[in-house]
CSV table of C-alpha atoms and ligand atoms in Angstrom, one decimal:
chain,number,residue,atom,x,y,z
T,1,MET,CA,-148.9,142.6,60.4
T,2,GLU,CA,-149.3,144.9,63.4
T,3,PRO,CA,-145.9,146.3,64.4
T,4,ALA,CA,-144.7,144.3,67.4
T,5,LEU,CA,-142.0,141.9,68.6
T,6,TYR,CA,-143.6,138.4,68.3
T,7,ILE,CA,-142.0,135.8,70.7
T,8,VAL,CA,-142.6,132.7,68.7
T,9,ALA,CA,-142.2,129.2,70.3
T,10,THR,CA,-141.0,126.5,67.9
T,11,PRO,CA,-140.9,122.6,68.3
T,12,ILE,CA,-138.5,121.0,70.8
T,13,GLY,CA,-138.4,117.8,68.6
T,14,ASN,CA,-141.5,116.9,66.7
T,15,LEU,CA,-142.0,119.4,63.9
T,16,GLY,CA,-145.7,118.7,64.0
T,17,ASP,CA,-145.9,120.8,67.2
T,18,ILE,CA,-145.5,124.1,65.3
T,19,SER,CA,-148.8,126.0,65.7
T,20,ARG,CA,-150.8,127.5,62.8
T,21,ARG,CA,-150.4,130.9,64.5
T,22,ALA,CA,-146.7,130.5,64.7
T,23,LEU,CA,-146.5,129.7,60.9
T,24,GLU,CA,-148.7,132.7,60.1
T,25,VAL,CA,-146.5,135.0,62.1
T,26,LEU,CA,-143.2,133.6,60.8
T,27,SER,CA,-144.5,134.1,57.2
T,28,GLY,CA,-146.1,137.5,57.8
T,29,VAL,CA,-143.4,139.4,59.8
T,30,SER,CA,-140.9,141.7,58.1
T,31,CYS,CA,-137.9,139.8,59.6
T,32,ILE,CA,-137.1,137.0,62.0
T,33,ALA,CA,-134.5,137.5,64.7
T,34,ALA,CA,-133.0,134.0,65.2
T,35,GLU,CA,-130.6,132.5,67.7
T,36,ASP,CA,-129.1,130.4,65.0
T,37,THR,CA,-130.0,131.4,61.5
T,38,ARG,CA,-128.9,128.1,60.0
T,39,ARG,CA,-131.0,126.0,62.3
T,40,THR,CA,-134.1,128.3,61.9
T,41,GLY,CA,-133.4,128.3,58.2
T,42,GLN,CA,-134.1,124.5,58.2
T,43,LEU,CA,-137.4,125.0,59.9
T,44,LEU,CA,-138.4,127.8,57.5
T,45,ASN,CA,-137.3,125.8,54.4
T,46,GLY,CA,-139.4,122.8,55.6
T,47,GLU,CA,-142.5,125.1,55.8
T,48,GLY,CA,-141.7,127.0,52.6
T,49,ILE,CA,-141.3,130.3,54.5
T,50,LYS,CA,-139.0,132.8,52.8
T,51,THR,CA,-138.9,135.6,55.5
T,52,ARG,CA,-135.5,137.3,56.0
T,53,MET,CA,-133.5,136.5,59.1
T,54,VAL,CA,-131.1,138.4,61.3
T,55,ALA,CA,-129.0,136.9,64.0
T,56,TYR,CA,-129.9,137.6,67.6
T,57,HIS,CA,-128.1,135.5,70.2
T,58,GLU,CA,-126.6,135.9,73.7
T,59,HIS,CA,-123.4,137.6,72.4
T,60,SER,CA,-125.3,140.1,70.2
T,61,ALA,CA,-124.3,143.7,70.8
T,62,PRO,CA,-126.9,145.9,72.6
T,63,GLN,CA,-127.1,147.9,69.3
T,64,VAL,CA,-128.8,144.9,67.6
T,65,ALA,CA,-131.7,145.2,70.0
T,66,GLU,CA,-131.9,149.0,69.4
T,67,GLN,CA,-131.9,148.4,65.6
T,68,LEU,CA,-134.8,145.9,66.0
T,69,ALA,CA,-136.7,148.4,68.2
T,70,SER,CA,-136.3,151.2,65.6
T,71,ARG,CA,-137.6,148.9,62.9
T,72,ILE,CA,-140.7,148.2,64.9
T,73,ALA,CA,-141.1,151.9,65.7
T,74,ASP,CA,-141.0,152.5,61.9
T,75,GLY,CA,-143.9,150.1,61.4
T,76,GLU,CA,-142.2,146.8,60.8
T,77,SER,CA,-143.0,143.5,62.6
T,78,VAL,CA,-140.3,141.2,64.0
T,79,ALA,CA,-140.4,137.6,65.2
T,80,LEU,CA,-138.0,136.3,67.8
T,81,VAL,CA,-137.2,132.6,67.7
T,82,SER,CA,-134.6,130.4,69.5
T,83,ASP,CA,-133.1,127.1,68.4
T,84,ALA,CA,-136.1,125.2,69.9
T,85,GLY,CA,-138.9,125.8,72.3
T,86,THR,CA,-139.9,129.1,73.8
T,87,PRO,CA,-137.5,132.0,73.4
T,88,THR,CA,-136.2,133.6,76.6
T,89,ILE,CA,-136.7,130.4,78.7
T,90,SER,CA,-133.0,129.4,79.3
T,91,ASP,CA,-132.6,131.1,75.9
T,92,PRO,CA,-131.6,134.6,74.8
T,93,GLY,CA,-134.2,137.3,74.4
T,94,TYR,CA,-135.4,138.8,77.7
T,95,ARG,CA,-133.1,141.9,77.2
T,96,LEU,CA,-134.6,142.4,73.8
T,97,VAL,CA,-138.1,142.2,75.3
T,98,ARG,CA,-137.2,144.9,77.8
T,99,VAL,CA,-135.7,147.2,75.1
T,100,ILE,CA,-138.9,146.9,73.0
T,101,GLN,CA,-141.2,147.5,76.1
T,102,ASP,CA,-139.1,150.4,77.2
T,103,ALA,CA,-139.5,152.0,73.8
T,104,GLY,CA,-143.3,151.8,74.3
T,105,LEU,CA,-143.7,149.1,71.6
T,106,ARG,CA,-145.8,145.9,71.7
T,107,VAL,CA,-144.5,142.4,72.6
T,108,VAL,CA,-146.8,139.5,71.6
T,109,PRO,CA,-146.2,136.0,72.8
T,110,ILE,CA,-147.1,133.2,70.4
T,111,ALA,CA,-147.5,130.2,72.7
T,112,GLY,CA,-146.0,126.8,72.0
T,113,PRO,CA,-143.7,124.1,73.4
T,114,CYS,CA,-141.4,124.6,76.4
T,115,ALA,CA,-139.4,121.6,77.5
T,116,ALA,CA,-139.9,122.4,81.2
T,117,ILE,CA,-143.7,122.5,81.0
T,118,VAL,CA,-143.9,119.5,78.6
T,119,ALA,CA,-141.8,117.5,81.1
T,120,LEU,CA,-143.9,118.6,84.1
T,121,SER,CA,-147.1,117.8,82.4
T,122,ALA,CA,-146.2,114.1,82.1
T,123,ALA,CA,-143.8,113.5,85.0
T,124,GLY,CA,-146.4,112.6,87.6
T,125,LEU,CA,-145.1,115.0,90.2
T,126,PRO,CA,-147.2,117.7,91.9
T,127,SER,CA,-147.7,120.5,89.4
T,128,ASP,CA,-149.8,123.0,91.5
T,129,ARG,CA,-146.5,124.7,92.6
T,130,PHE,CA,-143.3,124.4,90.7
T,131,ALA,CA,-140.0,126.3,90.4
T,132,PHE,CA,-137.9,126.4,87.2
T,133,GLU,CA,-134.2,126.3,88.1
T,134,GLY,CA,-132.9,126.0,84.5
T,135,PHE,CA,-129.3,124.8,84.4
T,136,LEU,CA,-127.4,124.1,87.6
T,137,PRO,CA,-123.7,125.2,87.9
T,138,ASN,CA,-121.4,123.0,85.8
T,139,ARG,CA,-118.9,122.5,88.6
T,140,GLY,CA,-119.6,119.9,91.4
T,141,GLU,CA,-118.9,122.1,94.4
T,142,ALA,CA,-121.1,125.0,93.1
T,143,ARG,CA,-123.8,122.6,92.0
T,144,ARG,CA,-124.0,121.0,95.4
T,145,ARG,CA,-124.1,124.4,97.1
T,146,ARG,CA,-127.1,125.4,94.9
T,147,LEU,CA,-128.9,122.1,95.7
T,148,GLU,CA,-128.4,122.6,99.4
T,149,GLN,CA,-130.1,126.0,99.1
T,150,LEU,CA,-133.0,124.2,97.4
T,151,VAL,CA,-133.3,121.2,99.7
T,152,ALA,CA,-136.4,122.5,101.6
T,153,THR,CA,-138.2,124.0,98.6
T,154,ASP,CA,-141.9,123.2,98.9
T,155,ALA,CA,-142.5,123.0,95.2
T,156,THR,CA,-141.6,120.6,92.4
T,157,LEU,CA,-138.2,121.7,91.0
T,158,ILE,CA,-137.4,121.6,87.3
T,159,PHE,CA,-133.9,121.6,85.9
T,160,TYR,CA,-132.3,121.5,82.4
T,161,GLU,CA,-129.1,119.4,82.2
T,162,ALA,CA,-126.5,118.5,79.6
T,163,PRO,CA,-126.4,114.7,78.9
T,164,HIS,CA,-122.7,114.3,79.9
T,165,ARG,CA,-123.4,115.7,83.4
T,166,ILE,CA,-126.6,113.9,84.1
T,167,LEU,CA,-125.2,111.1,86.2
T,168,ALA,CA,-123.0,113.5,88.3
T,169,THR,CA,-126.0,115.8,88.9
T,170,LEU,CA,-128.3,112.9,89.9
T,171,GLU,CA,-125.6,111.6,92.3
T,172,ASP,CA,-125.3,115.1,93.8
T,173,MET,CA,-129.1,115.3,94.1
T,174,GLN,CA,-129.1,111.9,95.9
T,175,SER,CA,-126.4,113.0,98.3
T,176,VAL,CA,-127.9,116.4,99.1
T,177,MET,CA,-131.7,115.6,98.9
T,178,GLY,CA,-131.6,112.0,100.1
T,179,ALA,CA,-131.8,108.7,98.2
T,180,ASP,CA,-135.5,108.4,98.8
T,181,ARG,CA,-136.5,111.7,97.3
T,182,GLU,CA,-138.6,111.2,94.3
T,183,GLY,CA,-137.5,112.6,90.9
T,184,ALA,CA,-138.3,112.2,87.3
T,185,LEU,CA,-136.1,112.1,84.2
T,186,ALA,CA,-137.7,113.3,80.9
T,187,ARG,CA,-135.5,112.7,77.9
T,188,GLU,CA,-135.9,113.4,74.2
T,189,LEU,CA,-139.4,114.8,74.6
T,190,SER,CA,-141.5,114.5,71.4
T,191,LYS,CA,-138.7,112.6,69.6
T,192,SER,CA,-138.2,108.9,68.7
T,193,PHE,CA,-136.5,107.9,71.9
T,194,GLU,CA,-138.8,109.8,74.3
T,195,THR,CA,-138.5,108.4,77.8
T,196,ILE,CA,-140.2,109.7,80.9
T,197,ARG,CA,-139.4,107.9,84.2
T,198,ARG,CA,-140.4,108.8,87.8
T,199,ALA,CA,-138.6,107.0,90.6
T,200,SER,CA,-136.5,107.6,93.8
T,201,LEU,CA,-133.2,109.4,93.2
T,202,SER,CA,-131.3,106.2,94.1
T,203,GLN,CA,-133.3,104.2,91.5
T,204,LEU,CA,-132.7,106.9,88.9
T,205,CYS,CA,-129.0,106.9,89.6
T,206,ASP,CA,-128.8,103.1,89.2
T,207,TRP,CA,-130.8,103.2,86.0
T,208,VAL,CA,-128.6,105.9,84.4
T,209,ARG,CA,-125.4,104.2,85.6
T,210,GLU,CA,-126.5,100.9,84.1
T,211,ASP,CA,-127.9,102.1,80.8
T,212,ALA,CA,-125.7,104.5,78.8
T,213,ASN,CA,-128.7,105.4,76.6
T,214,GLN,CA,-130.3,107.2,79.4
T,215,SER,CA,-127.6,109.9,79.4
T,216,ARG,CA,-128.0,110.7,75.7
T,217,GLY,CA,-129.9,113.5,74.0
T,218,GLU,CA,-131.8,116.3,75.7
T,219,ILE,CA,-132.9,116.0,79.3
T,220,VAL,CA,-135.2,117.6,81.8
T,221,LEU,CA,-134.8,116.6,85.5
T,222,LEU,CA,-137.5,117.1,88.1
T,223,LEU,CA,-137.5,116.8,91.8
T,224,SER,CA,-140.6,116.3,94.0
T,225,PRO,CA,-141.3,119.0,96.7
T,226,ALA,CA,-139.6,118.7,100.1
T,227,ARG,CA,-141.9,116.8,102.5
T,228,ALA,CA,-143.8,119.2,104.7
T,229,GLU,CA,-142.6,117.4,107.8
T,230,GLN,CA,-139.2,116.0,107.3
T,231,ASP,CA,-138.2,113.4,109.8
T,232,THR,CA,-135.1,115.0,111.3
T,233,THR,CA,-134.2,112.2,113.8
T,234,ILE,CA,-131.1,110.2,113.1
T,235,ASP,CA,-131.0,106.5,113.9
T,236,PRO,CA,-128.7,106.2,117.1
T,237,ALA,CA,-126.5,103.5,115.5
T,238,LEU,CA,-126.1,105.7,112.4
T,239,GLY,CA,-125.3,108.6,114.6
T,240,GLU,CA,-122.5,106.7,116.4
T,241,LEU,CA,-121.1,105.5,113.1
T,242,LEU,CA,-121.0,109.1,111.8
T,243,VAL,CA,-119.3,110.4,115.0
T,244,GLY,CA,-116.7,107.6,114.6
T,245,MET,CA,-116.1,108.4,111.0
T,246,ALA,CA,-115.7,112.1,111.7
T,247,GLU,CA,-112.8,111.3,114.0
T,248,HIS,CA,-110.8,110.3,111.0
T,249,MET,CA,-111.9,112.8,108.3
T,250,PRO,CA,-113.6,116.2,108.0
T,251,ALA,CA,-117.2,116.4,109.1
T,252,ARG,CA,-118.5,117.3,105.6
T,253,GLN,CA,-116.7,114.3,104.0
T,254,ALA,CA,-118.0,111.9,106.7
T,255,SER,CA,-121.5,113.2,106.2
T,256,LYS,CA,-121.3,112.9,102.4
T,257,LEU,CA,-119.9,109.4,102.5
T,258,LEU,CA,-122.5,108.1,105.0
T,259,ALA,CA,-125.3,109.8,103.0
T,260,ALA,CA,-124.4,107.8,100.0
T,261,TYR,CA,-124.8,104.5,102.0
T,262,SER,CA,-127.7,105.4,104.3
T,263,GLY,CA,-130.0,107.5,102.1
T,264,VAL,CA,-130.1,110.2,104.8
T,265,ARG,CA,-129.4,113.7,103.5
T,266,SER,CA,-125.8,114.7,103.9
T,267,ARG,CA,-126.9,118.1,105.2
T,268,GLN,CA,-129.0,116.4,107.9
T,269,LEU,CA,-126.0,114.2,109.0
T,270,TYR,CA,-123.7,117.3,109.0
T,271,ASP,CA,-126.1,119.3,111.2
T,272,PHE,CA,-126.3,116.3,113.5
T,273,LEU,CA,-122.5,116.3,113.9
T,274,LEU,CA,-122.4,120.0,114.5
T,275,GLU,CA,-125.1,119.7,117.2
T,276,ARG,CA,-123.2,116.8,118.9
T,277,ARG,CA,-120.1,118.9,119.0
T,278,GLY,CA,-122.0,121.8,120.4
T,279,GLU,CA,-121.1,124.0,117.4
Z,301,SAM,N1,-136.1,127.5,75.4
Z,301,SAM,C1,-136.1,126.1,75.4
Z,301,SAM,C2,-137.5,125.6,75.9
Z,301,SAM,O1,-138.5,126.4,75.9
Z,301,SAM,O2,-137.6,124.5,76.4
Z,301,SAM,C3,-135.0,125.6,76.3
Z,301,SAM,C4,-133.6,125.9,75.7
Z,301,SAM,S1,-132.3,125.3,76.7
Z,301,SAM,C5,-131.0,126.1,75.9
Z,301,SAM,C6,-132.1,123.7,76.1
Z,301,SAM,C7,-132.4,122.6,77.1
Z,301,SAM,O3,-133.8,122.4,77.2
Z,301,SAM,C8,-131.8,121.3,76.9
Z,301,SAM,O4,-130.5,121.2,77.3
Z,301,SAM,C9,-132.7,120.3,77.6
Z,301,SAM,O5,-132.4,120.3,79.0
Z,301,SAM,C10,-134.1,121.0,77.4
Z,301,SAM,N2,-134.7,120.4,76.3
Z,301,SAM,C11,-134.9,121.0,75.1
Z,301,SAM,N3,-135.6,120.2,74.2
Z,301,SAM,C12,-135.8,119.0,74.9
Z,301,SAM,C13,-136.4,117.8,74.6
Z,301,SAM,N4,-136.9,117.5,73.4
Z,301,SAM,N5,-136.5,116.8,75.6
Z,301,SAM,C14,-135.9,117.0,76.8
Z,301,SAM,N6,-135.4,118.2,77.1
Z,301,SAM,C15,-135.3,119.2,76.2
């Protein structure tokens, strides 16, 4: 095989999604740099591929990338694979790609599944413009801050999320983006319990709260783009209620509480309060 680093996408669930080209590359290269050699070993065994593996993961020392680069410079070919999907997408590898490029060597992508794109293709949300956000911060405060920065993004947003955080994240999205904002939850793509549901954030929250199965397995969350012209007027009665609440608690807390009940974004309520106070 031509000396190069081959970035090989592997299935995210259904093993039938491995491409013929991926199999040819995995059997033809001199060695496979794998995120988890045990997991990739299972894939290779199933396909009868006996290529040697070396570990390459997020904690690998920089020397490992240098060693792989010198092997390619010596005429060998190396494949990079992650546990599932496309390497370098919320997975290790981009530093290795840079080392190979900077050494003047070739990098060849072998296209295949990527959970973000698979989810987007079937979510029913606008796909002409989208932004991949990967994993949000684990902690609630940092997560809400990041969501606030994204609230006006005029593109479909794609997130990866761990199953045990899915409800908390959806609730934060509801509070920051508004209960009516449309989202989609894509779970266990290409596996037996594949589920894809598009609904308002409040409906998605209720659904996940009521059915524990919806917070199991691997999940991609998507959010529709911010509306071009958001209605920024607050109903007068709601405004008075908010002002009254803010007399008994901090403005941020009052805005958050009322957001959960009214469906109006907490940021919008908070801005209303600041404006009323002339701040
Ligand atoms: N590089 C991978 C890719 O191309 O999709 C992503 C790796 S990232 C560490 C793993 C995350 O991808 C999971 O936590 C989940 O959010 C998402 N994911 C992976 N496989 C999935 C599947 N079959 N269904 C839904 N989400 C999946």
